[in-house]
Amino acid sequence: MVDDEELLLAVLNTAPMHEGAVSEHLDAAQGAALARQHGGTGSDEELLQLRTVRDAIQDLVHGREGAVDSLQAVMDEVSMRPTVTAQGVRWDLDAPDDLVLAARVTHAWSEVNERMPGRLKACANEECNLYLLDRTRPGTAKWCSMATCGNRMKARAHAARARASAQS
């Protein structure tokens, strides 16, 4: 499941902000490389399905409920097939090749929401479009990266406090 959580974050983070605009990284070159890295083919249809799922999950993380239909449309063609072993039941994904990665991302999102509700978050920096999985004990992580967004936001808050105290 950890691999699918990594896939979930990798896909969610394929639309970062660059100079104030969203930059698409699920394109032919970068998207295909990401797909192949996670066992996909990198086909145009596979990338389209990944973009659909990414956009829908991002909307859901932000509390925009209309995205459920997009995820349902992807998952309508997917099923889970049980295989019984001496260790227990293993559930295998059964989907058309171009939907496998999108289904894995959707399944990982669902599992994360079930096991760690509220822990899949958008970065608190409004100028960022990245996501994080908050694994901290108190669940208070705010930024995709402390080194970039965290430091920026803390520096801005400090500067604002300094300006406010100078004006008083």
Short mmCIF file of C-alpha atoms in Angstrom, two decimals:
data_model
loop_
_atom_site.label_atom_id
_atom_site.label_comp_id
_atom_site.label_asym_id
_atom_site.label_seq_id
_atom_site.Cartn_x
_atom_site.Cartn_y
_atom_site.Cartn_z
CA MET A 1 0.00 0.00 0.00
CA VAL A 2 2.94 2.32 0.66
CA ASP A 3 3.86 2.14 -3.04
CA ASP A 4 0.34 3.21 -3.97
CA GLU A 5 0.46 6.06 -1.42
CA GLU A 6 3.67 7.21 -3.12
CA LEU A 7 1.90 6.91 -6.48
CA LEU A 8 -1.05 8.92 -5.13
CA LEU A 9 1.21 11.78 -3.99
CA ALA A 10 3.30 11.61 -7.16
CA VAL A 11 0.18 11.99 -9.31
CA LEU A 12 -1.40 14.69 -7.11
CA ASN A 13 1.82 16.68 -7.29
CA THR A 14 2.00 16.73 -11.10
CA ALA A 15 0.40 20.17 -11.37
CA PRO A 16 2.71 22.48 -9.40
CA MET A 17 2.62 26.26 -9.52
CA HIS A 18 5.35 27.90 -11.57
CA GLU A 19 5.52 31.69 -11.77
CA GLY A 20 1.92 32.01 -10.63
CA ALA A 21 0.40 29.47 -13.03
CA VAL A 22 -0.27 25.75 -12.78
CA SER A 23 2.30 23.74 -14.71
CA GLU A 24 1.18 20.41 -16.21
CA HIS A 25 3.56 17.53 -15.57
CA LEU A 26 1.25 14.71 -16.69
CA ASP A 27 2.15 15.44 -20.28
CA ALA A 28 3.67 13.11 -22.87
CA ALA A 29 7.25 13.24 -21.57
CA GLN A 30 7.07 13.67 -17.79
CA GLY A 31 3.76 11.90 -17.38
CA ALA A 32 4.84 8.91 -19.43
CA ALA A 33 8.02 8.61 -17.36
CA LEU A 34 6.00 8.74 -14.12
CA ALA A 35 3.55 6.15 -15.44
CA ARG A 36 6.31 3.76 -16.51
CA GLN A 37 8.08 4.22 -13.17
CA HIS A 38 4.93 2.91 -11.46
CA GLY A 39 4.27 0.04 -13.85
CA GLY A 40 2.14 1.81 -16.45
CA THR A 41 2.58 2.20 -20.17
CA GLY A 42 2.61 5.98 -20.47
CA SER A 43 0.01 5.90 -23.23
CA ASP A 44 -2.01 9.01 -24.05
CA GLU A 45 -5.19 7.37 -22.72
CA GLU A 46 -3.48 6.34 -19.49
CA LEU A 47 -2.25 9.93 -18.95
CA LEU A 48 -5.74 11.28 -19.67
CA GLN A 49 -7.19 8.94 -17.03
CA LEU A 50 -4.48 9.97 -14.54
CA ARG A 51 -5.23 13.67 -15.14
CA THR A 52 -8.95 13.01 -14.65
CA VAL A 53 -8.34 11.20 -11.36
CA ARG A 54 -5.76 13.77 -10.19
CA ASP A 55 -8.09 16.70 -10.83
CA ALA A 56 -11.02 14.96 -9.12
CA ILE A 57 -9.03 14.02 -6.02
CA GLN A 58 -7.57 17.53 -5.79
CA ASP A 59 -11.12 18.90 -5.91
CA LEU A 60 -12.19 16.51 -3.14
CA VAL A 61 -9.21 17.46 -0.95
CA HIS A 62 -10.33 21.08 -1.31
CA GLY A 63 -13.90 20.13 -0.36
CA ARG A 64 -15.43 20.44 -3.82
CA GLU A 65 -17.82 17.48 -3.92
CA GLY A 66 -18.75 17.47 -7.63
CA ALA A 67 -15.67 15.40 -8.47
CA VAL A 68 -17.14 12.13 -7.22
CA ASP A 69 -18.77 11.47 -10.61
CA SER A 70 -15.39 11.68 -12.39
CA LEU A 71 -13.91 9.07 -10.05
CA GLN A 72 -16.97 6.87 -10.39
CA ALA A 73 -16.68 6.94 -14.18
CA VAL A 74 -13.11 5.62 -13.92
CA MET A 75 -13.98 2.99 -11.34
CA ASP A 76 -17.04 1.71 -13.26
CA GLU A 77 -14.66 -0.30 -15.45
CA VAL A 78 -12.66 -1.69 -12.52
CA SER A 79 -13.16 -4.67 -10.25
CA MET A 80 -11.21 -6.39 -7.51
CA ARG A 81 -10.65 -10.14 -7.88
CA PRO A 82 -9.97 -12.22 -4.75
CA THR A 83 -7.19 -14.80 -4.66
CA VAL A 84 -7.12 -17.04 -1.60
CA THR A 85 -3.70 -18.13 -0.35
CA ALA A 86 -2.49 -19.86 2.80
CA GLN A 87 -1.78 -16.39 4.22
CA GLY A 88 -5.26 -15.02 3.50
CA VAL A 89 -7.16 -13.27 0.74
CA ARG A 90 -5.28 -11.03 -1.71
CA TRP A 91 -7.34 -8.62 -3.80
CA ASP A 92 -6.07 -8.06 -7.32
CA LEU A 93 -7.11 -5.15 -9.49
CA ASP A 94 -8.88 -6.13 -12.70
CA ALA A 95 -9.03 -3.19 -15.14
CA PRO A 96 -8.22 -2.27 -18.73
CA ASP A 97 -4.50 -1.50 -19.10
CA ASP A 98 -5.05 2.24 -19.52
CA LEU A 99 -7.08 2.41 -16.29
CA VAL A 100 -4.85 0.41 -13.95
CA LEU A 101 -2.78 3.32 -12.64
CA ALA A 102 -5.80 5.63 -12.33
CA ALA A 103 -7.63 2.91 -10.42
CA ARG A 104 -4.61 2.37 -8.13
CA VAL A 105 -4.48 6.12 -7.42
CA THR A 106 -8.21 6.21 -6.67
CA HIS A 107 -7.96 3.13 -4.45
CA ALA A 108 -4.96 4.62 -2.59
CA TRP A 109 -6.91 7.86 -2.04
CA SER A 110 -9.83 5.87 -0.62
CA GLU A 111 -7.56 3.79 1.64
CA VAL A 112 -5.78 6.90 2.95
CA ASN A 113 -9.12 8.57 3.70
CA GLU A 114 -10.29 5.47 5.54
CA ARG A 115 -7.11 4.83 7.55
CA MET A 116 -6.04 8.45 8.09
CA PRO A 117 -9.05 10.77 7.66
CA GLY A 118 -8.07 14.37 7.05
CA ARG A 119 -4.37 13.55 6.61
CA LEU A 120 -4.24 14.05 2.82
CA LYS A 121 -3.90 17.81 2.59
CA ALA A 122 -3.17 20.62 0.19
CA CYS A 123 -0.11 22.68 1.07
CA ALA A 124 -1.11 25.66 3.24
CA ASN A 125 0.89 27.99 0.97
CA GLU A 126 -1.76 29.37 -1.38
CA GLU A 127 0.92 29.98 -4.01
CA CYS A 128 1.69 26.25 -4.06
CA ASN A 129 -0.37 23.51 -5.66
CA LEU A 130 1.27 20.51 -4.02
CA TYR A 131 -0.17 17.96 -1.61
CA LEU A 132 1.09 16.09 1.42
CA LEU A 133 0.18 13.08 3.48
CA ASP A 134 0.41 14.23 7.11
CA ARG A 135 1.99 11.40 9.05
CA THR A 136 2.77 13.50 12.13
CA ARG A 137 1.32 12.29 15.41
CA PRO A 138 -0.78 15.42 16.08
CA GLY A 139 -1.81 15.78 12.42
CA THR A 140 -0.67 19.39 12.21
CA ALA A 141 1.61 19.35 9.15
CA LYS A 142 0.78 22.27 6.88
CA TRP A 143 3.32 22.46 4.11
CA CYS A 144 4.46 20.21 1.29
CA SER A 145 8.04 20.99 2.32
CA MET A 146 9.39 22.78 5.35
CA ALA A 147 12.48 23.73 3.34
CA THR A 148 10.48 25.66 0.75
CA CYS A 149 6.88 26.51 1.58
CA GLY A 150 7.27 26.23 5.36
CA ASN A 151 10.20 28.62 5.48
CA ARG A 152 8.51 31.06 3.09
CA MET A 153 5.29 31.13 5.07
CA LYS A 154 7.09 31.49 8.40
CA ALA A 155 9.25 34.31 7.00
CA ARG A 156 6.13 36.09 5.70
CA ALA A 157 4.37 35.73 9.05
CA HIS A 158 7.45 37.06 10.87
CA ALA A 159 7.70 40.04 8.49
CA ALA A 160 3.99 40.79 8.97
CA ARG A 161 4.37 40.70 12.76
CA ALA A 162 7.43 42.95 12.54
CA ARG A 163 5.54 45.46 10.37
CA ALA A 164 2.56 45.40 12.72
CA SER A 165 4.68 46.00 15.83
CA ALA A 166 6.63 48.79 14.05
CA GLN A 167 3.36 50.54 13.21
CA SER A 168 2.09 50.34 16.82
#
